[in-house]
Short mmCIF file of C-alpha atoms in Angstrom, two decimals:
data_model
loop_
_atom_site.label_atom_id
_atom_site.label_comp_id
_atom_site.label_asym_id
_atom_site.label_seq_id
_atom_site.Cartn_x
_atom_site.Cartn_y
_atom_site.Cartn_z
CA CYS A 1 185.98 -128.24 -59.23
CA LEU A 2 189.27 -127.52 -57.21
CA ALA A 3 190.65 -129.89 -53.75
CA GLU A 4 190.62 -126.25 -52.32
CA PRO A 5 188.99 -123.09 -53.05
CA GLU A 6 190.45 -120.27 -54.23
CA LYS A 7 190.88 -117.09 -52.33
CA PRO A 8 187.47 -114.62 -52.29
CA HIS A 9 187.80 -111.94 -56.00
CA TYR A 10 188.14 -108.13 -54.54
CA LYS A 11 188.61 -109.12 -51.02
CA GLY A 12 184.95 -110.57 -50.83
CA GLY A 13 184.28 -106.81 -51.27
CA ILE A 14 181.44 -104.97 -49.28
CA ILE A 15 180.82 -109.19 -47.40
CA VAL A 16 181.88 -109.23 -43.84
CA ASN A 17 184.48 -111.91 -43.69
CA PRO A 18 184.17 -113.25 -46.29
CA GLU A 19 186.25 -116.83 -45.51
CA PHE A 20 185.29 -117.27 -42.30
CA ASN A 21 188.62 -116.72 -40.47
CA ASP A 22 186.88 -115.10 -37.29
CA GLY A 23 184.37 -117.68 -37.07
CA VAL A 24 179.98 -117.46 -38.42
CA GLN A 25 180.83 -113.49 -37.37
CA GLY A 26 178.97 -111.45 -40.17
CA TRP A 27 176.41 -114.72 -40.76
CA GLU A 28 173.60 -115.96 -39.68
CA ALA A 29 171.13 -119.35 -39.84
CA LEU A 30 167.95 -119.65 -42.00
CA GLY A 31 165.25 -121.00 -40.92
CA LYS A 32 166.23 -125.13 -38.40
CA GLY A 33 169.78 -125.47 -40.05
CA GLU A 34 172.30 -124.30 -37.33
CA MET A 35 175.57 -123.04 -38.66
CA LYS A 36 179.48 -124.13 -37.63
CA GLN A 37 182.66 -122.92 -39.48
CA GLN A 38 184.66 -125.73 -40.38
CA LEU A 39 188.70 -126.36 -40.85
CA SER A 40 190.41 -128.34 -42.93
CA ASN A 41 193.54 -128.95 -44.73
CA GLY A 42 194.49 -124.93 -43.25
CA ASN A 43 190.83 -123.56 -44.55
CA ARG A 44 187.91 -123.01 -42.89
CA PHE A 45 184.89 -122.58 -44.58
CA LEU A 46 181.13 -122.37 -42.95
CA VAL A 47 178.90 -125.35 -42.45
CA LEU A 48 175.14 -125.45 -43.05
CA HIS A 49 174.45 -128.66 -41.27
CA SER A 50 171.25 -130.12 -39.96
CA ARG A 51 169.17 -128.82 -42.29
CA THR A 52 165.11 -130.14 -41.70
CA HIS A 53 163.53 -127.65 -45.28
CA PRO A 54 164.79 -126.27 -49.11
CA LEU A 55 164.18 -123.03 -47.30
CA ASP A 56 166.46 -124.07 -44.64
CA SER A 57 169.35 -121.68 -44.61
CA PHE A 58 172.03 -118.55 -43.74
CA GLY A 59 173.03 -115.56 -45.18
CA GLN A 60 174.27 -111.75 -44.70
CA LYS A 61 172.50 -108.37 -44.93
CA VAL A 62 173.96 -105.97 -47.35
CA HIS A 63 173.75 -102.46 -48.37
CA LEU A 64 172.36 -102.88 -51.78
CA GLU A 65 172.79 -99.29 -53.60
CA LYS A 66 170.53 -98.09 -56.54
CA ASP A 67 171.68 -98.66 -59.95
CA LYS A 68 175.14 -100.36 -58.84
CA LEU A 69 175.46 -104.16 -60.71
CA TYR A 70 177.01 -106.05 -58.11
CA ALA A 71 179.49 -108.83 -58.64
CA LEU A 72 178.68 -111.95 -57.28
CA SER A 73 181.10 -115.27 -56.84
CA ALA A 74 181.04 -118.05 -53.51
CA TRP A 75 183.08 -121.34 -53.84
CA VAL A 76 180.59 -124.02 -53.19
CA GLN A 77 180.31 -127.79 -51.90
CA ILE A 78 178.09 -130.56 -49.98
CA ASN A 79 178.72 -132.91 -48.16
CA LYS A 80 177.44 -136.18 -50.56
CA GLY A 81 175.78 -135.99 -53.99
CA ASN A 82 175.50 -133.14 -56.85
CA GLU A 83 172.64 -131.12 -56.39
CA ALA A 84 172.21 -126.48 -57.52
CA VAL A 85 172.84 -124.81 -55.20
CA SER A 86 172.05 -120.96 -55.42
CA ALA A 87 172.65 -117.56 -54.26
CA ILE A 88 169.75 -115.76 -53.97
CA PHE A 89 168.77 -112.04 -52.01
CA ARG A 90 165.68 -110.76 -50.35
CA THR A 91 165.32 -107.24 -50.39
CA LYS A 92 162.81 -105.06 -47.80
CA ASP A 93 159.64 -105.31 -49.06
CA GLY A 94 160.22 -109.27 -49.79
CA GLN A 95 161.45 -109.20 -52.66
CA LEU A 96 163.52 -111.87 -54.45
CA LEU A 97 166.45 -111.09 -57.07
CA HIS A 98 168.02 -115.20 -58.44
CA ALA A 99 171.53 -114.17 -58.64
CA GLY A 100 173.36 -117.55 -59.62
CA THR A 101 173.53 -120.99 -59.66
CA VAL A 102 176.19 -123.88 -59.92
CA LEU A 103 175.70 -127.24 -59.78
CA ALA A 104 177.81 -128.38 -55.94
CA LYS A 105 179.39 -131.65 -55.57
CA SER A 106 180.73 -133.31 -52.78
CA GLY A 107 184.87 -133.89 -52.33
CA CYS A 108 185.69 -130.07 -54.33
CA TRP A 109 185.02 -127.25 -54.71
CA SER A 110 182.90 -125.37 -57.55
CA MET A 111 182.40 -121.86 -57.69
CA LEU A 112 178.85 -120.33 -58.56
CA LYS A 113 179.52 -117.22 -59.73
CA GLY A 114 176.61 -113.85 -60.50
CA GLY A 115 175.03 -110.71 -60.17
CA ILE A 116 172.26 -108.10 -59.92
CA SER A 117 171.21 -105.04 -61.33
CA THR A 118 169.62 -102.83 -58.57
CA ASN A 119 166.41 -99.69 -58.65
CA THR A 120 167.01 -98.74 -55.77
CA THR A 121 168.56 -98.39 -52.64
CA SER A 122 168.12 -100.86 -49.97
CA HIS A 123 168.95 -103.38 -47.37
CA ALA A 124 168.79 -107.38 -48.21
CA ASP A 125 170.09 -110.67 -46.90
CA LEU A 126 171.98 -112.81 -49.37
CA TYR A 127 171.74 -116.28 -48.64
CA PHE A 128 172.09 -119.40 -50.40
CA GLU A 129 169.22 -122.29 -50.88
CA THR A 130 169.34 -125.92 -52.95
CA GLY A 131 166.32 -127.83 -52.89
CA ASN A 132 167.79 -130.97 -51.29
CA ALA A 133 166.57 -130.82 -47.38
CA VAL A 134 169.11 -132.61 -45.95
CA VAL A 135 172.77 -131.72 -47.43
CA GLU A 136 175.19 -129.84 -46.03
CA ILE A 137 176.18 -126.27 -47.80
CA TRP A 138 179.40 -125.38 -47.57
CA VAL A 139 180.71 -122.02 -48.25
CA ASP A 140 184.16 -120.62 -48.79
CA SER A 141 185.43 -117.32 -50.67
CA ILE A 142 182.15 -115.14 -50.86
CA SER A 143 182.40 -111.61 -52.43
CA LEU A 144 179.96 -109.42 -53.32
CA GLN A 145 181.68 -105.81 -55.35
CA PRO A 146 179.14 -103.71 -56.65
CA PHE A 147 180.38 -101.49 -60.23
CA SER A 148 178.82 -97.82 -60.83
CA LYS A 149 177.76 -97.87 -63.69
CA ALA A 150 180.34 -96.13 -65.47
CA GLN A 151 183.28 -98.64 -63.83
CA TRP A 152 180.67 -100.45 -65.54
CA ARG A 153 181.65 -99.23 -69.06
CA SER A 154 185.36 -98.57 -67.96
CA HIS A 155 185.46 -102.56 -67.55
CA GLN A 156 184.45 -102.91 -71.10
CA ASP A 157 185.95 -100.87 -73.16
CA THR A 158 189.58 -102.37 -71.07
CA SER A 159 188.06 -105.45 -72.46
CA ILE A 160 187.50 -105.16 -75.92
CA GLU A 161 191.05 -103.72 -76.37
CA GLN A 162 192.35 -106.33 -74.66
CA ALA A 163 190.22 -108.60 -76.69
CA ARG A 164 188.94 -107.53 -79.87
CA LYS A 165 192.28 -105.71 -80.75
CA THR A 166 196.32 -105.64 -80.58
CA LYS A 167 198.84 -103.37 -80.77
CA VAL A 168 200.82 -102.96 -84.30
CA ARG A 169 203.67 -101.78 -84.67
CA PHE A 170 205.07 -100.50 -87.83
CA GLU A 171 208.45 -100.60 -89.63
CA VAL A 172 209.68 -98.66 -92.84
CA THR A 173 213.25 -98.71 -94.11
CA ASP A 174 214.00 -98.23 -97.90
CA SER A 175 215.99 -100.45 -100.39
CA ASP A 176 219.21 -100.73 -97.75
CA GLY A 177 217.29 -101.68 -94.67
CA THR A 178 217.23 -97.53 -93.48
CA LYS A 179 214.28 -96.49 -91.25
CA LEU A 180 212.46 -93.85 -92.76
CA ALA A 181 210.31 -91.21 -90.14
CA GLY A 182 208.30 -89.22 -91.70
CA VAL A 183 206.68 -91.16 -93.88
CA GLN A 184 202.99 -91.70 -94.43
CA VAL A 185 201.31 -94.68 -93.98
CA SER A 186 197.16 -94.84 -95.11
CA ILE A 187 195.75 -97.48 -92.83
CA LYS A 188 192.14 -99.37 -94.10
CA GLN A 189 190.53 -101.92 -92.46
CA THR A 190 188.97 -104.81 -95.19
CA ARG A 191 187.00 -107.10 -93.10
CA SER A 192 186.62 -107.07 -89.43
CA ASP A 193 187.27 -110.47 -88.02
CA PHE A 194 184.64 -110.36 -85.87
CA PRO A 195 181.24 -112.67 -86.26
CA PHE A 196 178.51 -109.11 -85.86
CA GLY A 197 176.11 -110.15 -88.19
CA CYS A 198 171.30 -110.33 -88.42
CA ALA A 199 168.57 -112.80 -89.07
CA MET A 200 167.97 -112.06 -92.76
CA SER A 201 163.90 -113.67 -94.44
CA LYS A 202 163.00 -114.79 -98.10
CA ASN A 203 162.26 -110.82 -98.13
CA ILE A 204 166.15 -110.05 -99.12
CA LEU A 205 165.22 -112.09 -103.00
CA THR A 206 162.35 -110.15 -103.52
CA SER A 207 164.00 -106.66 -102.82
CA THR A 208 166.99 -104.96 -103.90
CA ASP A 209 166.65 -102.59 -101.41
CA TYR A 210 167.09 -104.60 -99.08
CA GLN A 211 169.74 -106.90 -100.58
CA SER A 212 171.89 -103.64 -100.27
CA TRP A 213 171.25 -102.96 -96.94
CA PHE A 214 171.98 -106.22 -96.24
CA SER A 215 175.93 -106.68 -98.03
CA SER A 216 176.18 -103.63 -96.57
CA ARG A 217 176.63 -103.77 -93.76
CA PHE A 218 176.95 -107.42 -92.69
CA LYS A 219 178.77 -110.34 -93.63
CA PHE A 220 176.64 -112.94 -90.85
CA THR A 221 173.58 -114.16 -91.52
CA THR A 222 171.11 -116.67 -89.38
CA PHE A 223 167.81 -117.80 -92.17
CA ALA A 224 165.01 -116.34 -89.40
CA ASN A 225 162.60 -119.26 -90.94
CA GLU A 226 163.84 -120.28 -94.26
CA MET A 227 166.37 -123.47 -92.68
CA LYS A 228 163.12 -124.71 -90.57
CA TRP A 229 161.06 -127.81 -90.55
CA TYR A 230 158.56 -126.72 -90.98
CA SER A 231 159.79 -124.63 -94.07
CA ASN A 232 161.37 -126.85 -96.30
CA GLU A 233 158.63 -130.33 -95.84
CA THR A 234 155.07 -128.26 -95.22
CA SER A 235 152.62 -130.06 -96.64
CA GLY A 236 153.78 -133.77 -95.80
CA PRO A 237 155.48 -136.35 -95.13
CA GLY A 238 158.79 -136.06 -98.44
CA GLN A 239 157.17 -133.82 -99.95
CA GLU A 240 160.64 -130.61 -99.99
CA ASN A 241 160.88 -128.12 -101.30
CA TYR A 242 164.18 -126.03 -100.62
CA THR A 243 163.63 -123.46 -103.02
CA ILE A 244 163.68 -120.82 -100.36
CA PRO A 245 166.79 -121.40 -98.84
CA ASP A 246 168.72 -122.82 -102.06
CA ALA A 247 168.15 -119.59 -103.15
CA MET A 248 169.34 -118.02 -99.56
CA VAL A 249 172.33 -119.44 -100.23
CA ALA A 250 173.01 -118.52 -103.25
CA PHE A 251 172.93 -114.45 -102.34
CA ALA A 252 174.61 -115.18 -99.09
CA LYS A 253 177.69 -116.97 -101.71
CA LYS A 254 177.63 -114.31 -104.09
CA ASN A 255 178.22 -111.43 -101.27
CA ASN A 256 180.84 -113.92 -98.74
CA ILE A 257 178.00 -113.42 -96.01
CA SER A 258 178.21 -117.39 -93.64
CA ILE A 259 175.54 -118.22 -93.07
CA ARG A 260 174.06 -120.14 -89.61
CA GLY A 261 172.62 -122.57 -89.96
CA HIS A 262 168.86 -122.25 -87.72
CA ASN A 263 168.12 -125.11 -86.90
CA VAL A 264 167.72 -128.75 -88.22
CA PHE A 265 164.98 -128.95 -85.60
CA TRP A 266 162.53 -127.58 -82.90
CA ASP A 267 161.74 -129.36 -80.27
CA ASN A 268 159.49 -127.31 -78.79
CA PRO A 269 155.56 -128.93 -79.74
CA GLU A 270 154.39 -126.28 -81.45
CA TYR A 271 156.65 -125.56 -84.32
CA GLN A 272 156.90 -128.80 -85.70
CA PRO A 273 155.13 -129.39 -89.26
CA ARG A 274 151.64 -129.59 -89.14
CA TRP A 275 151.29 -132.93 -91.01
CA ILE A 276 153.95 -134.46 -88.04
CA LYS A 277 150.81 -134.83 -85.84
CA ALA A 278 149.10 -136.96 -87.27
CA LEU A 279 151.78 -139.39 -87.29
CA LEU A 280 152.25 -141.92 -84.65
CA SER A 281 154.79 -142.34 -81.71
CA GLU A 282 157.03 -144.58 -83.88
CA GLN A 283 156.20 -142.55 -87.74
CA ILE A 284 158.39 -139.89 -85.69
CA GLY A 285 161.39 -141.47 -85.54
CA PRO A 286 161.39 -142.10 -89.64
CA ALA A 287 160.65 -138.82 -90.27
CA ALA A 288 163.41 -137.65 -88.30
CA ALA A 289 166.02 -139.52 -89.34
CA ARG A 290 164.80 -138.51 -93.32
CA ARG A 291 165.00 -134.75 -91.89
CA ILE A 292 168.44 -134.51 -90.99
CA ASP A 293 169.43 -136.38 -93.50
CA SER A 294 167.82 -134.72 -95.75
CA VAL A 295 169.17 -130.95 -94.48
CA VAL A 296 172.17 -131.38 -93.25
CA SER A 297 173.76 -132.79 -96.35
CA ARG A 298 172.51 -130.83 -98.94
CA TYR A 299 174.34 -128.10 -96.91
CA ASN A 300 176.52 -129.83 -96.00
CA GLY A 301 179.89 -127.38 -96.53
CA GLN A 302 177.48 -124.09 -97.12
CA LEU A 303 176.92 -123.99 -93.61
CA ILE A 304 179.36 -122.26 -91.17
CA ALA A 305 177.37 -124.07 -88.10
CA TRP A 306 173.50 -125.70 -87.30
CA ASP A 307 171.88 -125.38 -84.73
CA VAL A 308 170.55 -129.00 -84.64
CA VAL A 309 167.56 -129.74 -82.00
CA ASN A 310 166.47 -125.56 -80.94
CA GLU A 311 165.48 -124.86 -77.33
CA ASN A 312 166.00 -128.01 -75.62
CA MET A 313 166.22 -127.22 -72.31
CA HIS A 314 162.80 -125.89 -72.21
CA PHE A 315 161.11 -128.48 -74.18
CA SER A 316 161.11 -132.08 -74.91
CA PHE A 317 159.36 -132.96 -78.38
CA PHE A 318 161.75 -134.95 -79.36
CA GLU A 319 162.67 -136.44 -76.61
CA GLU A 320 159.29 -138.11 -75.29
CA LYS A 321 157.89 -139.61 -79.27
CA ILE A 322 162.58 -141.00 -79.79
CA GLY A 323 163.69 -141.35 -76.31
CA LYS A 324 165.64 -139.99 -74.01
CA ASN A 325 168.69 -139.68 -76.31
CA ALA A 326 167.14 -138.31 -79.15
CA SER A 327 169.10 -134.79 -78.66
CA ALA A 328 172.16 -136.88 -78.42
CA VAL A 329 172.29 -138.91 -81.41
CA PHE A 330 170.57 -135.74 -83.76
CA TYR A 331 174.13 -134.76 -82.53
CA ASN A 332 176.19 -137.03 -83.68
CA ARG A 333 174.21 -137.56 -87.15
CA ALA A 334 174.78 -134.24 -87.79
CA HIS A 335 178.20 -134.52 -87.58
CA GLN A 336 178.38 -137.94 -89.30
CA LEU A 337 176.40 -135.41 -92.24
CA ASP A 338 178.55 -132.65 -92.35
CA ALA A 339 182.08 -132.58 -90.34
CA THR A 340 182.85 -129.01 -90.55
CA ALA A 341 179.95 -126.75 -89.19
CA THR A 342 180.05 -125.76 -85.53
CA LEU A 343 177.35 -128.12 -83.86
CA PHE A 344 175.24 -125.38 -81.28
CA LEU A 345 173.05 -125.70 -78.59
CA ASN A 346 170.61 -123.38 -79.22
CA GLU A 347 168.74 -121.37 -75.70
CA TYR A 348 167.04 -118.88 -74.16
CA ASN A 349 167.15 -117.01 -70.75
CA THR A 350 170.09 -118.70 -70.50
CA ILE A 351 171.95 -114.93 -69.73
CA GLU A 352 168.96 -113.24 -70.80
CA ASN A 353 166.41 -114.11 -66.68
CA SER A 354 168.05 -115.31 -63.70
CA GLU A 355 164.67 -116.44 -62.69
CA ASP A 356 164.21 -118.78 -65.48
CA LYS A 357 166.10 -121.43 -63.72
CA THR A 358 165.44 -124.63 -66.13
CA ALA A 359 168.19 -123.39 -68.92
CA ASN A 360 169.75 -121.36 -66.33
CA PRO A 361 174.18 -121.76 -66.99
CA ALA A 362 174.69 -124.24 -64.56
CA ASN A 363 171.96 -126.51 -66.31
CA TYR A 364 173.18 -125.75 -69.90
CA LEU A 365 175.83 -126.50 -68.76
CA LYS A 366 174.57 -129.98 -67.24
CA LYS A 367 172.38 -130.18 -70.49
CA LEU A 368 176.03 -129.90 -72.87
CA LYS A 369 177.21 -132.59 -71.28
CA GLU A 370 174.76 -135.18 -70.44
CA ILE A 371 175.20 -134.66 -74.75
CA GLN A 372 178.92 -135.06 -75.20
CA ALA A 373 178.70 -137.59 -73.13
CA HIS A 374 177.00 -139.92 -74.84
CA PRO A 375 178.52 -142.26 -76.96
CA GLY A 376 180.29 -141.47 -79.92
CA ASN A 377 179.91 -137.77 -78.54
CA GLU A 378 183.06 -136.54 -76.74
CA ASN A 379 184.75 -134.67 -79.31
CA LEU A 380 181.69 -132.91 -81.35
CA PRO A 381 182.84 -129.24 -82.09
CA PHE A 382 179.87 -127.98 -80.04
CA GLY A 383 178.91 -124.34 -79.91
CA ILE A 384 177.56 -122.28 -76.78
CA GLY A 385 173.82 -120.95 -78.50
CA LEU A 386 172.67 -117.87 -76.23
CA GLN A 387 169.49 -116.98 -78.14
CA THR A 388 169.86 -113.15 -76.03
CA HIS A 389 166.20 -112.15 -75.92
CA PHE A 390 165.78 -109.86 -73.28
CA PRO A 391 163.08 -106.78 -73.23
CA ALA A 392 162.98 -103.72 -72.83
CA LEU A 393 163.52 -102.61 -69.02
CA PRO A 394 167.70 -102.67 -67.55
CA PRO A 395 168.73 -105.73 -68.29
CA ASN A 396 171.15 -107.62 -65.15
CA LEU A 397 174.66 -107.25 -67.01
CA ALA A 398 176.15 -108.74 -63.92
CA TYR A 399 174.07 -111.76 -64.85
CA MET A 400 174.64 -111.65 -67.63
CA ARG A 401 178.35 -111.22 -67.88
CA ALA A 402 179.08 -113.90 -65.01
CA GLY A 403 176.93 -116.20 -67.04
CA MET A 404 178.89 -116.25 -70.68
CA ASP A 405 182.14 -116.43 -68.31
CA MET A 406 181.03 -120.17 -66.21
CA LEU A 407 179.26 -121.16 -70.31
CA GLY A 408 182.64 -119.45 -72.35
CA SER A 409 185.63 -121.26 -69.55
CA LEU A 410 184.39 -124.81 -71.15
CA GLY A 411 186.30 -123.52 -74.02
CA PHE A 412 183.28 -123.80 -77.25
CA PRO A 413 183.14 -120.91 -79.41
CA MET A 414 180.16 -119.10 -78.11
CA TRP A 415 178.41 -117.02 -79.94
CA LEU A 416 174.81 -114.82 -78.59
CA THR A 417 172.53 -116.17 -81.44
CA GLU A 418 169.37 -114.39 -81.43
CA VAL A 419 169.82 -110.74 -80.43
CA ASP A 420 167.54 -108.97 -80.43
CA VAL A 421 165.17 -106.84 -77.30
CA ASN A 422 161.28 -106.02 -77.35
CA THR A 423 159.38 -103.73 -78.23
CA GLY A 424 160.06 -100.03 -75.82
CA PRO A 425 160.92 -96.94 -75.42
CA ASN A 426 164.28 -98.01 -73.97
CA GLN A 427 164.79 -100.68 -76.73
CA ALA A 428 167.49 -99.11 -78.07
CA VAL A 429 169.72 -98.48 -75.07
CA VAL A 430 169.07 -101.42 -73.16
CA LEU A 431 169.87 -103.48 -76.96
CA GLU A 432 173.17 -101.16 -76.97
CA GLU A 433 173.64 -101.95 -73.52
CA ILE A 434 173.66 -105.98 -73.88
CA LEU A 435 175.80 -105.37 -77.30
CA ARG A 436 178.54 -104.24 -75.73
CA GLU A 437 179.04 -106.54 -72.84
CA GLY A 438 178.90 -109.11 -75.64
CA TYR A 439 181.13 -108.04 -77.51
CA SER A 440 183.44 -107.26 -74.65
CA ASN A 441 183.21 -110.68 -73.56
CA PRO A 442 186.59 -112.37 -74.33
CA TYR A 443 184.94 -115.44 -74.85
CA VAL A 444 181.95 -114.46 -77.20
CA ASP A 445 182.45 -115.47 -80.76
CA GLY A 446 179.89 -114.11 -82.45
CA MET A 447 176.94 -112.29 -82.34
CA ILE A 448 173.84 -112.18 -84.75
CA ILE A 449 170.49 -109.83 -84.79
CA PHE A 450 167.17 -111.49 -85.17
CA SER A 451 166.32 -108.79 -86.78
CA GLY A 452 166.13 -107.47 -90.21
CA PRO A 453 164.44 -103.76 -92.54
CA TYR A 454 160.65 -103.14 -91.41
CA ILE A 455 159.63 -105.21 -94.87
CA ASP A 456 160.61 -108.20 -92.62
CA GLY A 457 158.20 -106.89 -89.62
CA CYS A 458 158.53 -105.80 -86.06
CA ARG A 459 156.96 -107.77 -83.61
CA ARG A 460 159.86 -107.62 -80.67
CA MET A 461 161.90 -105.23 -82.90
CA CYS A 462 163.75 -104.03 -86.59
CA LEU A 463 166.05 -102.04 -87.35
CA THR A 464 164.90 -99.33 -90.31
CA ASP A 465 161.50 -97.83 -91.71
CA PRO A 466 159.68 -98.77 -94.20
CA ASP A 467 162.06 -96.79 -96.85
CA TYR A 468 165.73 -98.63 -95.21
CA LYS A 469 166.45 -95.95 -92.77
CA SER A 470 167.40 -97.02 -90.05
CA ASN A 471 165.42 -96.88 -87.02
CA GLU A 472 166.93 -96.05 -82.95
CA ALA A 473 167.98 -99.57 -82.78
CA GLY A 474 169.13 -99.78 -86.84
CA GLU A 475 171.12 -96.31 -85.67
CA VAL A 476 172.78 -98.26 -82.92
CA VAL A 477 174.22 -101.03 -84.77
CA ASP A 478 175.34 -99.24 -87.03
CA LYS A 479 177.18 -96.53 -84.94
CA LEU A 480 178.77 -100.28 -83.58
CA LEU A 481 178.81 -101.71 -86.33
CA LYS A 482 181.46 -98.09 -87.34
CA GLU A 483 183.46 -97.45 -82.84
CA TRP A 484 184.58 -101.70 -83.51
CA LYS A 485 186.52 -100.97 -86.77
CA SER A 486 189.51 -99.72 -86.82
CA GLY A 487 188.25 -97.93 -90.48
CA GLU A 488 190.60 -95.63 -92.41
CA PHE A 489 192.95 -93.06 -91.43
CA GLU A 490 196.67 -92.09 -91.67
CA ALA A 491 199.40 -91.47 -89.68
CA THR A 492 203.41 -91.13 -89.73
CA THR A 493 205.88 -92.96 -88.60
CA ASP A 494 208.55 -91.96 -85.67
CA ALA A 495 211.79 -90.58 -86.08
CA ASN A 496 212.50 -93.74 -84.68
CA GLY A 497 211.20 -95.26 -88.41
CA TYR A 498 208.25 -97.09 -86.74
CA LEU A 499 204.78 -95.96 -86.25
CA HIS A 500 202.76 -97.63 -83.42
CA THR A 501 198.92 -98.40 -83.52
CA SER A 502 195.80 -100.04 -81.41
CA LEU A 503 194.13 -102.23 -84.60
CA PHE A 504 191.18 -105.06 -84.02
CA HIS A 505 191.57 -107.65 -86.12
CA GLY A 506 191.16 -108.69 -89.10
CA GLU A 507 191.69 -107.72 -92.75
CA TYR A 508 193.59 -104.50 -94.03
CA ASP A 509 195.10 -102.59 -96.58
CA VAL A 510 198.27 -100.04 -96.25
CA ILE A 511 199.42 -97.55 -98.52
CA VAL A 512 203.34 -95.85 -97.62
CA THR A 513 205.12 -93.34 -99.48
CA HIS A 514 207.96 -92.47 -99.37
CA PRO A 515 208.51 -89.16 -98.64
CA VAL A 516 211.36 -88.48 -100.84
CA THR A 517 211.54 -90.58 -104.16
CA ASN A 518 206.54 -90.27 -103.21
CA ALA A 519 207.64 -93.89 -104.19
CA SER A 520 204.19 -96.36 -102.78
CA LYS A 521 204.34 -99.83 -101.09
CA VAL A 522 200.50 -100.76 -101.08
CA MET A 523 200.61 -104.27 -99.24
CA ILE A 524 197.68 -106.36 -97.56
CA PHE A 525 197.96 -107.46 -94.60
CA LYS A 526 195.88 -109.98 -91.01
CA VAL A 527 195.35 -108.72 -87.68
CA SER A 528 194.48 -111.59 -86.02
CA LYS A 529 193.23 -112.71 -82.12
CA GLY A 530 196.03 -114.36 -80.70
CA ASN A 531 199.71 -111.73 -81.92
CA PRO A 532 200.47 -108.93 -79.06
CA ASP A 533 202.48 -106.71 -80.15
CA GLU A 534 203.60 -107.73 -83.85
CA ILE A 535 205.32 -105.96 -85.77
CA ILE A 536 204.94 -105.96 -89.31
CA HIS A 537 208.32 -104.71 -91.92
CA ILE A 538 207.69 -102.72 -95.27
CA LYS A 539 210.32 -101.91 -97.23
CA VAL A 540 210.53 -98.65 -100.00
CA THR A 541 212.49 -98.09 -103.14
#
């Protein structure tokens, strides 16, 4: 929240008078509110005042083109309190497209960032609204920038090059330090630094085909159901059985697969152990305390993360039964039991569906800060978990990107935790678009496909046929696993003894062969994020 708004992105794009330097030209009041230009510290902005209804707003007519993506941004403030302010497009046929929301405050400017994707060409009204009928809405530096799909893809590719790769220069010399030209250098990436994983089910324990399929592709996983409370304590209070998750953890360790814990609790009342519904409210707290102590301590140090309370924005089972701070207390206790695990707030529709206001990026940010503000939680290792369940329809990538940018700016690790696409003719196409958008975003630290082979079922999505041959969705995953890896290749040093290349972050084997003696030098090195223009010195004798 800034004292003064920044300049509009893209100089405002297609917005007329984006900084209100020409008064309120190009803008019109909607409803009974009144507009005026206001000046503060040399900065001009628009104020909508005298509002009496939540729909009293102001807007501008814009022309939207078919198959374009529109990135929206604006700086927003209100005159008192804190209120959610949303940007909405109303199309010619009356359709409402929610582009983004920000929790606006009085006394400073907050950035609203969002976007829409269009499938028709039409005029639309862009306007701003808040549920509080009496506060003034102040807005400045509004921008709406259109992109073609080709331009959007180009930005993804550029971002991948910048965020996921590093320019590397090999310097090859002989024993006297003389730089050697024409030296053959063989480079092979052996492990990727970016966690791109897949869900795993108990079926892997009894199928060698499943084991081979998984271990040949993935080094990160989330157990689909096997660590959930209703799976570990099925029969009654205290009757725990960890046989299956223990065996799955052992398999993962044997194959160097890192595990995200999913989940300690699920706030949806439908997904509790059946016996818990027979307990009195005062009995649920002790049962929950026993649960978290049991599962987190059992796998202490063996997991890279925990989804501590799943979907606690859409649901509130434990808050209603135990108290409003139940989630905050659970996060605190989880960290006491396992100080090494990142603690995720895991939600759906945060980046998938702009119409779902419950868990939009602004409310997600608010919820995370509420949990963090609980005594003792200030310095917990929080993580941002975005489930990423999409329908088989063209995704709103502009909204998805804006949401990830907004949440990623907090500085916490951010993962797309349960990526899948519902069954439909465009499933594979949509899956690739989502994965590319996630991987190209520099704030995203990992992605998990929440699906698996045919044996695990194909209710929403699966990646193989019954014989473990990749289907269309699986082919997308296989293609991207290969594309996002430097693979194995050979090259030669130039006349100055250098070899310049750009490599994905990860671990590598390199073999350098002397051009005269044929002597070889073998070495292992790692390309890491944050080391631009890395130089690797190799001496061949």
